[in-house]
mmCIF file of N, CA and C in Angstrom:
data_model
loop_
_atom_site.group_PDB
_atom_site.id
_atom_site.type_symbol
_atom_site.label_atom_id
_atom_site.label_comp_id
_atom_site.label_asym_id
_atom_site.label_seq_id
_atom_site.Cartn_x
_atom_site.Cartn_y
_atom_site.Cartn_z
ATOM 1 N N MET A 78 -21.318 -24.938 50.136
ATOM 2 C CA MET A 78 -20.792 -25.083 48.800
ATOM 3 C C MET A 78 -21.726 -24.428 47.778
ATOM 4 N N LYS A 79 -23.057 -24.624 47.992
ATOM 5 C CA LYS A 79 -24.020 -24.031 47.073
ATOM 6 C C LYS A 79 -23.989 -22.510 47.147
ATOM 7 N N LYS A 80 -23.783 -21.980 48.364
ATOM 8 C CA LYS A 80 -23.725 -20.530 48.523
ATOM 9 C C LYS A 80 -22.564 -19.956 47.740
ATOM 10 N N LEU A 81 -21.430 -20.607 47.826
ATOM 11 C CA LEU A 81 -20.242 -20.141 47.106
ATOM 12 C C LEU A 81 -20.487 -20.154 45.600
ATOM 13 N N PHE A 82 -21.113 -21.207 45.123
ATOM 14 C CA PHE A 82 -21.430 -21.306 43.699
ATOM 15 C C PHE A 82 -22.322 -20.153 43.244
ATOM 16 N N PHE A 83 -23.373 -19.878 44.007
ATOM 17 C CA PHE A 83 -24.299 -18.818 43.636
ATOM 18 C C PHE A 83 -23.651 -17.439 43.739
ATOM 19 N N ILE A 84 -22.778 -17.253 44.708
ATOM 20 C CA ILE A 84 -22.071 -15.975 44.826
ATOM 21 C C ILE A 84 -21.165 -15.768 43.627
ATOM 22 N N LEU A 85 -20.418 -16.782 43.242
ATOM 23 C CA LEU A 85 -19.545 -16.678 42.073
ATOM 24 C C LEU A 85 -20.340 -16.482 40.787
ATOM 25 N N LEU A 86 -21.457 -17.151 40.672
ATOM 26 C CA LEU A 86 -22.313 -16.991 39.509
ATOM 27 C C LEU A 86 -22.839 -15.561 39.440
ATOM 28 N N PHE A 87 -23.298 -15.021 40.556
ATOM 29 C CA PHE A 87 -23.814 -13.654 40.612
ATOM 30 C C PHE A 87 -22.727 -12.646 40.251
ATOM 31 N N LEU A 88 -21.522 -12.825 40.810
ATOM 32 C CA LEU A 88 -20.420 -11.915 40.495
ATOM 33 C C LEU A 88 -20.049 -11.993 39.016
ATOM 34 N N GLY A 89 -20.060 -13.167 38.469
ATOM 35 C CA GLY A 89 -19.759 -13.329 37.049
ATOM 36 C C GLY A 89 -20.778 -12.630 36.171
ATOM 37 N N LEU A 90 -22.046 -12.714 36.526
ATOM 38 C CA LEU A 90 -23.088 -12.030 35.766
ATOM 39 C C LEU A 90 -22.956 -10.522 35.893
ATOM 40 N N CYS A 91 -22.609 -10.039 37.078
ATOM 41 C CA CYS A 91 -22.442 -8.599 37.284
ATOM 42 C C CYS A 91 -21.286 -8.062 36.452
ATOM 43 N N ILE A 92 -20.183 -8.784 36.434
ATOM 44 C CA ILE A 92 -19.026 -8.347 35.658
ATOM 45 C C ILE A 92 -19.354 -8.377 34.169
ATOM 46 N N ASN A 93 -20.043 -9.406 33.699
ATOM 47 C CA ASN A 93 -20.414 -9.511 32.296
ATOM 48 C C ASN A 93 -21.364 -8.387 31.892
ATOM 49 N N THR A 94 -22.316 -8.041 32.735
ATOM 50 C CA THR A 94 -23.262 -6.971 32.438
ATOM 51 C C THR A 94 -22.541 -5.634 32.366
ATOM 52 N N GLU A 95 -21.605 -5.399 33.266
ATOM 53 C CA GLU A 95 -20.849 -4.150 33.272
ATOM 54 C C GLU A 95 -19.998 -4.045 32.014
ATOM 55 N N ALA A 96 -19.436 -5.122 31.546
ATOM 56 C CA ALA A 96 -18.588 -5.098 30.369
ATOM 57 C C ALA A 96 -19.382 -4.735 29.115
ATOM 58 N N GLN A 97 -20.661 -5.092 29.067
ATOM 59 C CA GLN A 97 -21.468 -4.783 27.897
ATOM 60 C C GLN A 97 -21.827 -3.312 27.820
ATOM 61 N N ASP A 98 -21.716 -2.578 28.923
ATOM 62 C CA ASP A 98 -22.039 -1.162 28.931
ATOM 63 C C ASP A 98 -20.950 -0.313 28.298
ATOM 64 N N GLN A 99 -19.795 -0.887 28.040
ATOM 65 C CA GLN A 99 -18.683 -0.135 27.473
ATOM 66 C C GLN A 99 -18.666 -0.274 25.956
ATOM 67 N N PRO A 100 -18.582 0.850 25.252
ATOM 68 C CA PRO A 100 -18.545 0.779 23.786
ATOM 69 C C PRO A 100 -17.180 0.337 23.293
ATOM 70 N N LYS A 101 -17.153 -0.151 22.068
ATOM 71 C CA LYS A 101 -15.915 -0.522 21.411
ATOM 72 C C LYS A 101 -15.888 0.179 20.057
ATOM 73 N N VAL A 102 -14.712 0.500 19.589
ATOM 74 C CA VAL A 102 -14.577 1.087 18.256
ATOM 75 C C VAL A 102 -15.102 0.064 17.257
ATOM 76 N N GLY A 103 -15.973 0.513 16.372
ATOM 77 C CA GLY A 103 -16.572 -0.368 15.382
ATOM 78 C C GLY A 103 -17.988 -0.791 15.731
ATOM 79 N N ASP A 104 -18.449 -0.514 16.947
ATOM 80 C CA ASP A 104 -19.832 -0.827 17.319
ATOM 81 C C ASP A 104 -20.785 -0.039 16.430
ATOM 82 N N VAL A 105 -21.867 -0.677 16.029
ATOM 83 C CA VAL A 105 -22.869 -0.022 15.183
ATOM 84 C C VAL A 105 -24.066 0.356 16.050
ATOM 85 N N LEU A 106 -24.451 1.617 15.978
ATOM 86 C CA LEU A 106 -25.591 2.141 16.721
ATOM 87 C C LEU A 106 -26.582 2.737 15.735
ATOM 88 N N GLU A 107 -27.788 2.987 16.207
ATOM 89 C CA GLU A 107 -28.810 3.614 15.376
ATOM 90 C C GLU A 107 -29.314 4.873 16.079
ATOM 91 N N ILE A 108 -29.496 5.938 15.304
ATOM 92 C CA ILE A 108 -30.009 7.189 15.849
ATOM 93 C C ILE A 108 -31.528 7.127 15.823
ATOM 94 N N ASN A 109 -32.132 7.370 16.974
ATOM 95 C CA ASN A 109 -33.590 7.348 17.108
ATOM 96 C C ASN A 109 -34.120 8.762 17.274
ATOM 97 N N GLU A 110 -35.409 8.906 17.079
ATOM 98 C CA GLU A 110 -36.049 10.192 17.321
ATOM 99 C C GLU A 110 -36.069 10.447 18.827
ATOM 100 N N PRO A 111 -35.624 11.632 19.267
ATOM 101 C CA PRO A 111 -35.599 11.897 20.712
ATOM 102 C C PRO A 111 -37.010 12.075 21.265
ATOM 103 N N TYR A 112 -37.160 11.772 22.538
ATOM 104 C CA TYR A 112 -38.449 11.975 23.191
ATOM 105 C C TYR A 112 -38.712 13.462 23.408
ATOM 106 N N ALA A 113 -37.670 14.229 23.626
ATOM 107 C CA ALA A 113 -37.805 15.675 23.767
ATOM 108 C C ALA A 113 -37.853 16.298 22.372
ATOM 109 N N GLN A 114 -37.909 17.617 22.311
ATOM 110 C CA GLN A 114 -37.963 18.285 21.014
ATOM 111 C C GLN A 114 -36.617 18.302 20.320
ATOM 112 N N LYS A 115 -35.549 18.098 21.059
ATOM 113 C CA LYS A 115 -34.212 18.123 20.464
ATOM 114 C C LYS A 115 -33.357 17.033 21.098
ATOM 115 N N PHE A 116 -32.214 16.814 20.486
ATOM 116 C CA PHE A 116 -31.254 15.864 21.033
ATOM 117 C C PHE A 116 -30.532 16.520 22.201
ATOM 118 N N ASN A 117 -30.449 15.819 23.318
ATOM 119 C CA ASN A 117 -29.756 16.355 24.484
ATOM 120 C C ASN A 117 -28.397 15.714 24.714
ATOM 121 N N HIS A 118 -28.193 14.507 24.204
ATOM 122 C CA HIS A 118 -26.960 13.782 24.487
ATOM 123 C C HIS A 118 -26.168 13.427 23.233
ATOM 124 N N VAL A 119 -26.762 13.591 22.069
ATOM 125 C CA VAL A 119 -26.044 13.488 20.804
ATOM 126 C C VAL A 119 -25.896 14.924 20.336
ATOM 127 N N TYR A 120 -24.660 15.366 20.156
ATOM 128 C CA TYR A 120 -24.403 16.786 19.955
ATOM 129 C C TYR A 120 -24.395 17.168 18.471
ATOM 130 N N PHE A 121 -25.611 17.315 17.931
ATOM 131 C CA PHE A 121 -25.781 17.827 16.584
ATOM 132 C C PHE A 121 -25.745 19.346 16.633
ATOM 133 N N PRO A 122 -25.436 20.005 15.508
ATOM 134 C CA PRO A 122 -25.435 21.467 15.518
ATOM 135 C C PRO A 122 -26.838 22.011 15.749
ATOM 136 N N LYS A 123 -26.894 23.194 16.345
ATOM 137 C CA LYS A 123 -28.180 23.838 16.590
ATOM 138 C C LYS A 123 -28.789 24.290 15.269
ATOM 139 N N ALA A 124 -30.088 24.525 15.308
ATOM 140 C CA ALA A 124 -30.826 24.886 14.098
ATOM 141 C C ALA A 124 -30.283 26.160 13.451
ATOM 142 N N ASN A 125 -29.887 27.148 14.256
ATOM 143 C CA ASN A 125 -29.394 28.390 13.664
ATOM 144 C C ASN A 125 -28.090 28.183 12.890
ATOM 145 N N ILE A 126 -27.255 27.252 13.319
ATOM 146 C CA ILE A 126 -26.019 26.944 12.595
ATOM 147 C C ILE A 126 -26.351 26.289 11.253
ATOM 148 N N LEU A 127 -27.318 25.394 11.259
ATOM 149 C CA LEU A 127 -27.723 24.748 10.003
ATOM 150 C C LEU A 127 -28.291 25.780 9.026
ATOM 151 N N ILE A 128 -29.097 26.695 9.528
ATOM 152 C CA ILE A 128 -29.695 27.719 8.665
ATOM 153 C C ILE A 128 -28.608 28.618 8.084
ATOM 154 N N LYS A 129 -27.620 28.997 8.881
ATOM 155 C CA LYS A 129 -26.516 29.830 8.387
ATOM 156 C C LYS A 129 -25.738 29.136 7.276
ATOM 157 N N ARG A 130 -25.671 27.817 7.341
ATOM 158 C CA ARG A 130 -24.953 27.055 6.301
ATOM 159 C C ARG A 130 -25.843 26.736 5.104
ATOM 160 N N GLY A 131 -27.073 27.227 5.131
ATOM 161 C CA GLY A 131 -27.975 27.017 4.003
ATOM 162 C C GLY A 131 -28.665 25.666 4.020
ATOM 163 N N LYS A 132 -28.685 25.020 5.150
ATOM 164 C CA LYS A 132 -29.323 23.709 5.281
ATOM 165 C C LYS A 132 -30.707 23.875 5.893
ATOM 166 N N VAL A 133 -31.563 22.934 5.656
ATOM 167 C CA VAL A 133 -32.880 22.925 6.278
ATOM 168 C C VAL A 133 -32.702 22.467 7.725
ATOM 169 N N ALA A 134 -33.229 23.238 8.658
ATOM 170 C CA ALA A 134 -33.075 22.924 10.081
ATOM 171 C C ALA A 134 -34.079 21.854 10.477
ATOM 172 N N ASN A 135 -33.856 20.636 9.973
ATOM 173 C CA ASN A 135 -34.773 19.536 10.205
ATOM 174 C C ASN A 135 -33.949 18.300 10.556
ATOM 175 N N TYR A 136 -34.185 17.768 11.727
ATOM 176 C CA TYR A 136 -33.412 16.611 12.176
ATOM 177 C C TYR A 136 -34.006 15.286 11.713
ATOM 178 N N ASN A 137 -35.095 15.315 10.975
ATOM 179 C CA ASN A 137 -35.702 14.072 10.489
ATOM 180 C C ASN A 137 -34.752 13.271 9.618
ATOM 181 N N SER A 138 -33.803 13.948 8.972
ATOM 182 C CA SER A 138 -32.885 13.247 8.083
ATOM 183 C C SER A 138 -31.918 12.324 8.817
ATOM 184 N N VAL A 139 -31.769 12.489 10.131
ATOM 185 C CA VAL A 139 -30.839 11.634 10.865
ATOM 186 C C VAL A 139 -31.533 10.473 11.577
ATOM 187 N N TYR A 140 -32.855 10.510 11.683
ATOM 188 C CA TYR A 140 -33.573 9.430 12.359
ATOM 189 C C TYR A 140 -33.391 8.123 11.597
ATOM 190 N N GLY A 141 -33.030 7.076 12.293
ATOM 191 C CA GLY A 141 -32.869 5.766 11.681
ATOM 192 C C GLY A 141 -31.520 5.535 11.031
ATOM 193 N N ASN A 142 -30.624 6.520 11.065
ATOM 194 C CA ASN A 142 -29.301 6.348 10.471
ATOM 195 C C ASN A 142 -28.459 5.387 11.296
ATOM 196 N N ALA A 143 -27.752 4.511 10.615
ATOM 197 C CA ALA A 143 -26.797 3.623 11.277
ATOM 198 C C ALA A 143 -25.475 4.376 11.380
ATOM 199 N N VAL A 144 -24.903 4.382 12.570
ATOM 200 C CA VAL A 144 -23.629 5.064 12.798
ATOM 201 C C VAL A 144 -22.647 4.087 13.432
ATOM 202 N N VAL A 145 -21.368 4.376 13.239
ATOM 203 C CA VAL A 145 -20.302 3.520 13.744
ATOM 204 C C VAL A 145 -19.476 4.317 14.748
ATOM 205 N N VAL A 146 -19.122 3.695 15.851
ATOM 206 C CA VAL A 146 -18.249 4.326 16.840
ATOM 207 C C VAL A 146 -16.840 4.336 16.263
ATOM 208 N N SER A 147 -16.295 5.537 16.040
ATOM 209 C CA SER A 147 -14.956 5.634 15.469
ATOM 210 C C SER A 147 -13.892 5.965 16.505
ATOM 211 N N GLU A 148 -14.336 6.520 17.641
ATOM 212 C CA GLU A 148 -13.384 6.893 18.682
ATOM 213 C C GLU A 148 -14.127 6.937 20.019
ATOM 214 N N ILE A 149 -13.404 6.652 21.087
ATOM 215 C CA ILE A 149 -13.989 6.662 22.429
ATOM 216 C C ILE A 149 -13.131 7.554 23.311
ATOM 217 N N LYS A 150 -13.794 8.455 24.038
ATOM 218 C CA LYS A 150 -13.090 9.348 24.961
ATOM 219 C C LYS A 150 -13.743 9.230 26.325
ATOM 220 N N THR A 151 -12.925 9.022 27.358
ATOM 221 C CA THR A 151 -13.428 8.927 28.718
ATOM 222 C C THR A 151 -12.858 10.078 29.530
ATOM 223 N N LYS A 152 -13.730 10.832 30.164
ATOM 224 C CA LYS A 152 -13.295 11.953 31.002
ATOM 225 C C LYS A 152 -12.878 11.441 32.380
ATOM 226 N N ASP A 153 -12.264 12.327 33.158
ATOM 227 C CA ASP A 153 -11.798 11.967 34.500
ATOM 228 C C ASP A 153 -12.925 11.540 35.425
ATOM 229 N N ASP A 154 -14.132 12.085 35.204
ATOM 230 C CA ASP A 154 -15.264 11.724 36.059
ATOM 231 C C ASP A 154 -15.922 10.409 35.656
ATOM 232 N N GLY A 155 -15.400 9.746 34.624
ATOM 233 C CA GLY A 155 -15.911 8.448 34.200
ATOM 234 C C GLY A 155 -16.927 8.509 33.079
ATOM 235 N N THR A 156 -17.295 9.713 32.637
ATOM 236 C CA THR A 156 -18.247 9.866 31.539
ATOM 237 C C THR A 156 -17.592 9.445 30.234
ATOM 238 N N THR A 157 -18.281 8.608 29.476
ATOM 239 C CA THR A 157 -17.750 8.118 28.211
ATOM 240 C C THR A 157 -18.440 8.808 27.047
ATOM 241 N N TYR A 158 -17.642 9.400 26.175
ATOM 242 C CA TYR A 158 -18.140 10.031 24.963
ATOM 243 C C TYR A 158 -17.659 9.228 23.769
ATOM 244 N N VAL A 159 -18.500 9.132 22.763
ATOM 245 C CA VAL A 159 -18.125 8.428 21.539
ATOM 246 C C VAL A 159 -18.214 9.394 20.368
ATOM 247 N N ILE A 160 -17.335 9.205 19.417
ATOM 248 C CA ILE A 160 -17.370 9.948 18.167
ATOM 249 C C ILE A 160 -18.026 9.025 17.149
ATOM 250 N N LEU A 161 -19.099 9.514 16.521
ATOM 251 C CA LEU A 161 -19.899 8.700 15.612
ATOM 252 C C LEU A 161 -19.750 9.178 14.182
ATOM 253 N N LYS A 162 -19.615 8.230 13.268
ATOM 254 C CA LYS A 162 -19.608 8.502 11.824
ATOM 255 C C LYS A 162 -20.709 7.673 11.193
ATOM 256 N N LYS A 163 -21.283 8.185 10.124
ATOM 257 C CA LYS A 163 -22.330 7.432 9.434
ATOM 258 C C LYS A 163 -21.744 6.165 8.822
ATOM 259 N N LYS A 164 -22.492 5.106 8.904
ATOM 260 C CA LYS A 164 -22.021 3.811 8.399
ATOM 261 C C LYS A 164 -21.850 3.829 6.884
ATOM 262 N N ASP A 165 -22.725 4.570 6.189
ATOM 263 C CA ASP A 165 -22.638 4.620 4.724
ATOM 264 C C ASP A 165 -21.577 5.595 4.225
ATOM 265 N N GLY A 166 -20.919 6.325 5.126
ATOM 266 C CA GLY A 166 -19.837 7.218 4.739
ATOM 267 C C GLY A 166 -20.270 8.624 4.368
ATOM 268 N N SER A 167 -21.574 8.870 4.261
ATOM 269 C CA SER A 167 -22.034 10.213 3.929
ATOM 270 C C SER A 167 -21.912 11.116 5.161
ATOM 271 N N LYS A 168 -22.209 12.392 4.977
ATOM 272 C CA LYS A 168 -22.053 13.357 6.059
ATOM 273 C C LYS A 168 -23.406 13.732 6.648
ATOM 274 N N PHE A 169 -23.404 14.074 7.927
ATOM 275 C CA PHE A 169 -24.602 14.577 8.573
ATOM 276 C C PHE A 169 -24.896 15.968 8.028
ATOM 277 N N PHE A 170 -26.123 16.192 7.582
ATOM 278 C CA PHE A 170 -26.572 17.485 7.060
ATOM 279 C C PHE A 170 -25.719 17.975 5.889
ATOM 280 N N GLY A 171 -25.003 17.088 5.251
ATOM 281 C CA GLY A 171 -24.209 17.431 4.085
ATOM 282 C C GLY A 171 -22.876 18.087 4.368
ATOM 283 N N TYR A 172 -22.522 18.296 5.653
ATOM 284 C CA TYR A 172 -21.226 18.920 5.926
ATOM 285 C C TYR A 172 -20.486 18.374 7.143
ATOM 286 N N LEU A 173 -21.160 17.689 8.041
ATOM 287 C CA LEU A 173 -20.501 17.167 9.242
ATOM 288 C C LEU A 173 -20.136 15.698 9.050
ATOM 289 N N SER A 174 -18.853 15.379 9.172
ATOM 290 C CA SER A 174 -18.458 13.988 8.981
ATOM 291 C C SER A 174 -18.616 13.154 10.252
ATOM 292 N N GLU A 175 -18.633 13.817 11.426
ATOM 293 C CA GLU A 175 -18.761 13.077 12.678
ATOM 294 C C GLU A 175 -19.464 13.933 13.724
ATOM 295 N N VAL A 176 -20.060 13.263 14.699
ATOM 296 C CA VAL A 176 -20.697 13.940 15.836
ATOM 297 C C VAL A 176 -20.267 13.240 17.119
ATOM 298 N N LYS A 177 -20.378 13.970 18.208
ATOM 299 C CA LYS A 177 -20.008 13.457 19.519
ATOM 300 C C LYS A 177 -21.280 13.143 20.296
ATOM 301 N N ALA A 178 -21.229 12.108 21.143
ATOM 302 C CA ALA A 178 -22.391 11.742 21.949
ATOM 303 C C ALA A 178 -21.942 11.221 23.298
ATOM 304 N N ASN A 179 -22.721 11.530 24.330
ATOM 305 C CA ASN A 179 -22.529 10.939 25.646
ATOM 306 C C ASN A 179 -23.123 9.535 25.551
ATOM 307 N N TYR A 180 -22.286 8.519 25.615
ATOM 308 C CA TYR A 180 -22.707 7.153 25.306
ATOM 309 C C TYR A 180 -23.820 6.660 26.221
ATOM 310 N N LYS A 181 -23.584 6.646 27.501
ATOM 311 C CA LYS A 181 -24.551 6.069 28.442
ATOM 312 C C LYS A 181 -25.846 6.883 28.481
ATOM 313 N N ALA A 182 -25.728 8.210 28.542
ATOM 314 C CA ALA A 182 -26.916 9.059 28.645
ATOM 315 C C ALA A 182 -27.772 8.980 27.382
ATOM 316 N N SER A 183 -27.134 8.912 26.220
ATOM 317 C CA SER A 183 -27.911 8.851 24.972
ATOM 318 C C SER A 183 -28.623 7.507 24.822
ATOM 319 N N LEU A 184 -28.020 6.427 25.304
ATOM 320 C CA LEU A 184 -28.700 5.131 25.282
ATOM 321 C C LEU A 184 -29.881 5.125 26.248
ATOM 322 N N GLU A 185 -29.674 5.674 27.439
ATOM 323 C CA GLU A 185 -30.748 5.706 28.438
ATOM 324 C C GLU A 185 -31.911 6.588 27.986
ATOM 325 N N ALA A 186 -31.596 7.681 27.285
ATOM 326 C CA ALA A 186 -32.642 8.599 26.821
ATOM 327 C C ALA A 186 -33.327 8.101 25.559
ATOM 328 N N GLY A 187 -32.788 7.066 24.933
ATOM 329 C CA GLY A 187 -33.393 6.524 23.718
ATOM 330 C C GLY A 187 -32.985 7.253 22.451
ATOM 331 N N GLU A 188 -32.030 8.163 22.552
ATOM 332 C CA GLU A 188 -31.537 8.866 21.374
ATOM 333 C C GLU A 188 -30.699 7.953 20.487
ATOM 334 N N LEU A 189 -30.003 7.014 21.090
ATOM 335 C CA LEU A 189 -29.229 5.999 20.369
ATOM 336 C C LEU A 189 -29.690 4.618 20.836
ATOM 337 N N SER A 190 -29.581 3.658 19.959
ATOM 338 C CA SER A 190 -29.827 2.264 20.332
ATOM 339 C C SER A 190 -28.771 1.393 19.681
ATOM 340 N N ILE A 191 -28.524 0.257 20.278
ATOM 341 C CA ILE A 191 -27.513 -0.654 19.755
ATOM 342 C C ILE A 191 -28.133 -1.475 18.648
ATOM 343 N N SER A 192 -27.502 -1.436 17.469
ATOM 344 C CA SER A 192 -27.985 -2.229 16.337
ATOM 345 C C SER A 192 -27.509 -3.656 16.489
ATOM 346 N N LYS A 193 -28.325 -4.565 16.025
ATOM 347 C CA LYS A 193 -27.969 -5.977 16.133
ATOM 348 C C LYS A 193 -27.682 -6.541 14.781
#
C-alpha cells in the first residue's frame, strides 16, 4: 500500500513539474544579460540592422526589461517559441514591438527568467 502511495505521489510531482515548463499567454518574464557576447535564443536584430536604422547597437537597454508572453507557437518537433512584448508597452530599440524567443533554451541559458 505504501509503495502505491509513493508511486502516485512521484507521478503527481512529475506531472506538476512538467506542467510548469509550459508558458502561458500573459506570463511575465525578465530579460537578463546573456552569458555569451550576444543573445542566442532571444531573437533580437543584429547590430548591423540597428546601425542601419540609426540606433545605437547596444543591447544594454534591454537588460532587466519585463516582458509579457503575447503568443505561443509550438513546432512539430516540440520546440516552443514565445512572442514577447514589453510590459510597459514601449518598443525594443524604439522600433520593434515584439521579439521571438525559444522558450526552454532561453530559460536554460539564462537569457530569460520567470518574474515573480
